[in-house]
Amino acid sequence: MIPPTFDYLVPATLPEAIALLHEHGDEAKVLAGGHSLIPAMRLRFAEPSHLIDISHIPGLDYVREEGGFLKIGTMAREVVLEDLPWISERYPLLVDTTKMIADPQVRNLATVGGNLAHGDPANDHPATMLAYRAEIEITGASGARTVPIDEFFTDFFTTALEHGEILTEIRIPIPPARSGGCYLKVERKVGDYAAAAVAVQLSLAADGSIEQAGIGLTNVAALPTRAVDAENALRGQQPSDALFAQAGQLAADASSPADDLRGSAEYKLTLIRELIQRALRRSVERAQGRS
Amino acid sequence: MIMCKTSKEIGGMGHSLKRKEDARFIRGLGKYTDDVQLPGMLYMDIARSPFAYAKIKSIDKSVAMEIPGVLAVITGEDLKQYNLHWMPTLMSDTQMVLPTDTVMYQAQEVAAVIATDRYIAADAVQALENSIEYESMKPLIDPHKALDADAPLLRPDKEGRTDNHIWHWQTGDQEATEQAFDEADVVVKEQVYIPRIHVASIETCGCVASYEKAEGKLTVWMTTQAPHAIRTVIALVAGHVGLSEERIRVISPDIGGGFGGKVPVYPGYVIAIAASFLIGKPVKWIEDRSENLQADSFARDYHMTVELASTKEGKMTGLRIKTLADHGYTDAAANPSKFPSGLFSIVTGSYDIPTAFTEMDAVYTNKPPGGVAYRCSFRVTEAVHAIERITDVLAQKLGRDPADLRFQNFIQKDQFPYRSALGWEYDSGDYAPALRKAMDMVGYEELRKEQAEKRARGELMGIGISSFTEIVGAGPSKDFDILGIKMFDSAEVRIHPTGKAIARFGTKSQGQGHETTYAQILAEELGIPAMHIQIEEGDTDTAPYGLGTYASRSTPTAGAAAAKAAHKIRDKARKIAAYLLEVSEEDLEWEPGKFFVKGAPERSKTIQDIAFAAYTNHPQGMEAGLEATHYYDPPNLTFPFGSYICVMDIDPKTAEMKIRRFVAIDDCGNIINPMIVTGQIHGGLAMGIAPAMYEELIYDDDGNILNGTFMDYLLPTSVETPNWETGHTITPSPHHPLGAKGVAESPTVGAPPAVANAVVDALSHLGVTHVDIPVTPFKVWKILKEKGVIS
Amino acid sequence: MSKHSITIEINGESFTREVDSRKLLIHFLRDDLALTGTHIGCDTSSCGACTILLNGKSIKACTFFAVQANNQKIETIEGVEQGGQLHPLQEGFHQEHGLQCGFCTPGMIMRGKELLEKNPNPTEEEIRWGISGNLCRCTGYSNIIKSIQYAANKLNEKQEEAA
């Protein structure tokens, strides 16, 4: 209930924040939305010595299309994605995902950046960013570097972020025409983590076949998981129920969920097989609606 | 359509008066226990056991004591000096306040810290928990193993006890029931398990104990549903250190939901009181949600073997139930003392079953003690779940429609008052119209058609019925007491010279709206507008003695007491009116608010005139004032009933479930405030579907609780909760002065079997006969997989 | 620095206090400022009883440090009634019996406030999703939804009158 003591620092700029992280070492943590960190601190699962609050640094909360990408600043709150009508139109997978995170109050403060930086395979955005083939910009003392999403999640609760680095931007390649996506999540109740969830983003060629497909899976392994074989099976094919069923099976094969209070691993594999098919159907419908 | 005897201005029975108590709550000006702030107040926090069963090797207080702001660390050894380390439970078992050698469940209180600040207390608890050494032992978690030869003896402290058996209780005619089963055409049998759940009111438990040395007086603000009983218990437990009953004041301020969870005396209360007593400063203890879920009294945890015998035409001929009750490490149930398994023997339900026999055995395990009655009048949920489930099992076996089977077996209206095979005299009931009304409202026949069509297409939907009879209003003094205190309740009513009134009660609302409904009862009986009647409860220094609010007992007991007190007042008022009008009492007639002369109605005196006269112009020889107190001993319990129908859709691929519709027809006799009654029903229904689909306290084999926070102990939100469709029939209670029965728990009792029956109904064509609650998507998935519906 | 001087505007009034970094906003409001109308119902940010408005946005005060609110504007239940006039939400909860024990009510009202400011004509389903971060054990939610609908109607009437 009551967090342990820590020192609180409010840098005015990004370089200052990075310098503070270096100065205070491993036990210093970034405070952005705080909705992964503060609950952990209240249960004393996390006891950082310093919190570096980056929420007052101006210019980190943008959401805009530029240079072929949808660029999301690290302090962009989840709710912004829900509220911008053009996001709903052009990035339905992203909005589907946001809406499934926690509840309205949490979404007012939680950030997209934080949802990724935490490295939790049970969070919802990792799978979605995999499906979008996003890029992550990381800024450290020596400047910014870009990490493809496939290299961002390295281990259980571990990302490519080194200590002293801050996730500063998420870049989603602007989908071509005839694109659609969908996030489907089975949860025990609103606000829960997924028993299983799938993120699908695809685009269709002029002849209606699937040109590109991205599939990310939530909470089915120690890392957010890309269903590579399923993606490959879809590429170049005409959409069909049989094709979707095959993709569902391949996605399940790529998963190794754990038994937990939500259900057994086998149960979750069934969900993945079924959710993939539904998500593919919906994504194709949306892609066709856009052309 | 409810016909009101009083005008809207007076606001008696039947009016949907808006609530008087809302004024403070909508402004955030309610005063709950954690809102109490006193000068010099200290904070208490509790170090708890990580193990389910362990010996305490050592407690090193020093690390915690070194933290600035920590005033004391209290252990079992400290309390032992005052003989306060153990206390009695409401079921005459004993419970540790703090252990001296062995801990008996995970999260048990082991030591307490007192600090100047909430945050320092939390730090001290962390330090203390790190400096307690245990030797853990293999706990007894499975109640079925509690009586095994190699089970650890959990209560060596109990003299003469050689095993973990607490008590055996049985009722009914065992022989006649055996015979009925031997002779039956059809017998159905199911294992029905209702797991542990927790009331989880949004406000957790806590207290502020304030002992003033100079006066020698203890005041405790406490989240308690039964302040007077608590005061007496404290006096019995701590009287020997100087806390005798006249020196104790218990105040139940506003309470954020009780539901039975705020009836027991929790160790935290006793430690806080002891701490304040020893230190001479106020001590506040408010538990976290984790502590609340993991350590406070659970509800349910009944393993039942349920059997129903019937003719091949479907007439029920016998009911037999054997139950294993898991009470945790001590029997801290909150039941009337003669009923260790509460009112479970209502289990013959709404049906005319000629013979029945039920027996239960309670055992100790290494889990938190209990159980409380989670919004259900003492084990009635368990009973109703058993009978309503087995009735559907029988219907399925016979190939009969479950509504039809119920109509066939209902106790008929002309059989009331009805003596059940297990000894209860039901006061009144009329079951068939309620079920018929529910079926009409939901469109039952159409739904059955739809179900058949869907089934042919491989879609899953179910219709579940529950036609329950509740038993509430504990209770008549000949059978009902808690720790020996009879379960009457009380009202003290005083009319002021200007015709306004104040009334105090021995009950304690935790959201039921007593400030409004009691005023409405008095308005009905006295004709004084409800808005002019101030209602108070919860302060033991001023309120008349009562047993508190739980088990839907307030209307049946204190509500009746209010009516009786009002009648006494009316008797005196009549005398005064006769005096003022210079007629004899027999010449007067009463209508709400005034006495008038028969045949000459223009000659009248209002209750306000009479009140004024009671202080200024009363007859010689009569005492001044206009007031009365009544302690009401109910002659019987009351028996609200109802029929609920749940329509459930199940996704055949993911097993996700959604309640499409929920229709609830309730009969609680005469209705005081329809708006409040409907609100109670909505809330009770939500607390009925929650255990049916979401709630369960889950332990592993080592006694670790796996879901001790709201992350995994699941309460439905507004999204999971359906729109409630409600209606009423009205069958007044013949013995209650207002014909009212009490209602708040009926829906919690009646809803779970409607949900479970709906799910089983959806799967019955696959050969499924039973699913235990909570019915989760995972459980249903397993069934669909097993039956080959999901490959 | 684990002690900070902070200035927060709460219900239109400015407060300057010294607090530890780790002091949660909910405790700052309740214990330091005796604004006890906002309640604590859990310890995992699950129940919403602590909901307040931060710069007009509904947040859980239990998952926010008081220091984070430095130089920000907060609105709590105590500030909802203005000049002796109940807000339509408060009226709605009273008229439609949207509360019983009252413990979740301040959180529901504050959430309702932002909900209606963003979406003045919510459907029932939008209200259900809108309050999905607020738990209630007493009411079964139906009357809470009616209370918010009442307020929506009232606010829209006022808008029309003002226009």
PDB file of N, CA, C and O in Angstrom, chain B residues 267-289:
ATOM      1  N   PRO B 267      -8.968  -9.460  14.871  1.00  0.00           N
ATOM      2  CA  PRO B 267      -7.841  -9.208  15.781  1.00  0.00           C
ATOM      3  C   PRO B 267      -7.361  -7.761  15.754  1.00  0.00           C
ATOM      4  O   PRO B 267      -7.021  -7.199  16.787  1.00  0.00           O
ATOM      5  N   GLY B 268      -7.381  -7.151  14.580  1.00  0.00           N
ATOM      6  CA  GLY B 268      -6.921  -5.760  14.473  1.00  0.00           C
ATOM      7  C   GLY B 268      -7.659  -4.827  15.416  1.00  0.00           C
ATOM      8  O   GLY B 268      -7.063  -3.918  16.007  1.00  0.00           O
ATOM      9  N   TYR B 269      -8.936  -5.028  15.585  1.00  0.00           N
ATOM     10  CA  TYR B 269      -9.710  -4.169  16.497  1.00  0.00           C
ATOM     11  C   TYR B 269      -9.190  -4.307  17.918  1.00  0.00           C
ATOM     12  O   TYR B 269      -8.990  -3.332  18.637  1.00  0.00           O
ATOM     13  N   VAL B 270      -8.998  -5.571  18.329  1.00  0.00           N
ATOM     14  CA  VAL B 270      -8.611  -5.832  19.715  1.00  0.00           C
ATOM     15  C   VAL B 270      -7.220  -5.276  19.988  1.00  0.00           C
ATOM     16  O   VAL B 270      -6.974  -4.669  21.030  1.00  0.00           O
ATOM     17  N   ILE B 271      -6.317  -5.447  19.031  1.00  0.00           N
ATOM     18  CA  ILE B 271      -4.951  -4.934  19.224  1.00  0.00           C
ATOM     19  C   ILE B 271      -4.972  -3.414  19.312  1.00  0.00           C
ATOM     20  O   ILE B 271      -4.298  -2.816  20.158  1.00  0.00           O
ATOM     21  N   ALA B 272      -5.758  -2.783  18.450  1.00  0.00           N
ATOM     22  CA  ALA B 272      -5.823  -1.318  18.471  1.00  0.00           C
ATOM     23  C   ALA B 272      -6.383  -0.824  19.805  1.00  0.00           C
ATOM     24  O   ALA B 272      -5.897   0.157  20.381  1.00  0.00           O
ATOM     25  N   ILE B 273      -7.395  -1.516  20.292  1.00  0.00           N
ATOM     26  CA  ILE B 273      -7.979  -1.134  21.584  1.00  0.00           C
ATOM     27  C   ILE B 273      -6.946  -1.316  22.691  1.00  0.00           C
ATOM     28  O   ILE B 273      -6.750  -0.432  23.543  1.00  0.00           O
ATOM     29  N   ALA B 274      -6.258  -2.460  22.662  1.00  0.00           N
ATOM     30  CA  ALA B 274      -5.229  -2.706  23.691  1.00  0.00           C
ATOM     31  C   ALA B 274      -4.143  -1.646  23.614  1.00  0.00           C
ATOM     32  O   ALA B 274      -3.691  -1.120  24.638  1.00  0.00           O
ATOM     33  N   ALA B 275      -3.742  -1.312  22.403  1.00  0.00           N
ATOM     34  CA  ALA B 275      -2.668  -0.321  22.225  1.00  0.00           C
ATOM     35  C   ALA B 275      -3.092   1.033  22.775  1.00  0.00           C
ATOM     36  O   ALA B 275      -2.333   1.704  23.474  1.00  0.00           O
ATOM     37  N   SER B 276      -4.307   1.436  22.438  1.00  0.00           N
ATOM     38  CA  SER B 276      -4.769   2.731  22.923  1.00  0.00           C
ATOM     39  C   SER B 276      -4.886   2.731  24.438  1.00  0.00           C
ATOM     40  O   SER B 276      -4.550   3.701  25.122  1.00  0.00           O
ATOM     41  N   PHE B 277      -5.340   1.600  24.962  1.00  0.00           N
ATOM     42  CA  PHE B 277      -5.504   1.470  26.405  1.00  0.00           C
ATOM     43  C   PHE B 277      -4.155   1.623  27.105  1.00  0.00           C
ATOM     44  O   PHE B 277      -4.035   2.327  28.109  1.00  0.00           O
ATOM     45  N   LEU B 278      -3.133   0.995  26.529  1.00  0.00           N
ATOM     46  CA  LEU B 278      -1.818   1.010  27.180  1.00  0.00           C
ATOM     47  C   LEU B 278      -1.101   2.339  26.973  1.00  0.00           C
ATOM     48  O   LEU B 278      -0.393   2.814  27.852  1.00  0.00           O
ATOM     49  N   ILE B 279      -1.282   2.930  25.787  1.00  0.00           N
ATOM     50  CA  ILE B 279      -0.531   4.154  25.479  1.00  0.00           C
ATOM     51  C   ILE B 279      -1.307   5.399  25.900  1.00  0.00           C
ATOM     52  O   ILE B 279      -0.728   6.443  26.184  1.00  0.00           O
ATOM     53  N   GLY B 280      -2.624   5.299  25.921  1.00  0.00           N
ATOM     54  CA  GLY B 280      -3.439   6.441  26.326  1.00  0.00           C
ATOM     55  C   GLY B 280      -3.631   7.461  25.222  1.00  0.00           C
ATOM     56  O   GLY B 280      -3.946   8.617  25.454  1.00  0.00           O
ATOM     57  N   LYS B 281      -3.398   7.027  23.968  1.00  0.00           N
ATOM     58  CA  LYS B 281      -3.624   7.918  22.831  1.00  0.00           C
ATOM     59  C   LYS B 281      -4.528   7.204  21.833  1.00  0.00           C
ATOM     60  O   LYS B 281      -4.597   5.983  21.828  1.00  0.00           O
ATOM     61  N   PRO B 282      -5.175   7.976  20.946  1.00  0.00           N
ATOM     62  CA  PRO B 282      -6.008   7.290  19.938  1.00  0.00           C
ATOM     63  C   PRO B 282      -5.127   6.493  18.978  1.00  0.00           C
ATOM     64  O   PRO B 282      -4.036   6.943  18.613  1.00  0.00           O
ATOM     65  N   VAL B 283      -5.595   5.321  18.580  1.00  0.00           N
ATOM     66  CA  VAL B 283      -4.861   4.476  17.632  1.00  0.00           C
ATOM     67  C   VAL B 283      -5.786   4.142  16.483  1.00  0.00           C
ATOM     68  O   VAL B 283      -6.876   3.609  16.696  1.00  0.00           O
ATOM     69  N   LYS B 284      -5.329   4.460  15.271  1.00  0.00           N
ATOM     70  CA  LYS B 284      -6.122   4.149  14.088  1.00  0.00           C
ATOM     71  C   LYS B 284      -5.533   2.922  13.392  1.00  0.00           C
ATOM     72  O   LYS B 284      -4.316   2.825  13.207  1.00  0.00           O
ATOM     73  N   TRP B 285      -6.411   1.997  13.024  1.00  0.00           N
ATOM     74  CA  TRP B 285      -5.993   0.842  12.223  1.00  0.00           C
ATOM     75  C   TRP B 285      -6.973   0.703  11.071  1.00  0.00           C
ATOM     76  O   TRP B 285      -8.167   0.538  11.301  1.00  0.00           O
ATOM     77  N   ILE B 286      -6.450   0.827   9.849  1.00  0.00           N
ATOM     78  CA  ILE B 286      -7.278   0.609   8.667  1.00  0.00           C
ATOM     79  C   ILE B 286      -6.552  -0.405   7.800  1.00  0.00           C
ATOM     80  O   ILE B 286      -5.399  -0.191   7.421  1.00  0.00           O
ATOM     81  N   GLU B 287      -7.221  -1.492   7.483  1.00  0.00           N
ATOM     82  CA  GLU B 287      -6.529  -2.524   6.720  1.00  0.00           C
ATOM     83  C   GLU B 287      -6.494  -2.167   5.235  1.00  0.00           C
ATOM     84  O   GLU B 287      -7.356  -1.458   4.712  1.00  0.00           O
ATOM     85  N   ASP B 288      -5.439  -2.701   4.554  1.00  0.00           N
ATOM     86  CA  ASP B 288      -5.361  -2.600   3.099  1.00  0.00           C
ATOM     87  C   ASP B 288      -6.338  -3.579   2.491  1.00  0.00           C
ATOM     88  O   ASP B 288      -6.766  -4.529   3.140  1.00  0.00           O
ATOM     89  N   ARG B 289      -6.583  -3.429   1.228  1.00  0.00           N
ATOM     90  CA  ARG B 289      -7.417  -4.384   0.519  1.00  0.00           C
ATOM     91  C   ARG B 289      -6.799  -5.786   0.551  1.00  0.00           C
ATOM     92  O   ARG B 289      -7.506  -6.778   0.705  1.00  0.00           O
TER      93      ARG B 289
END
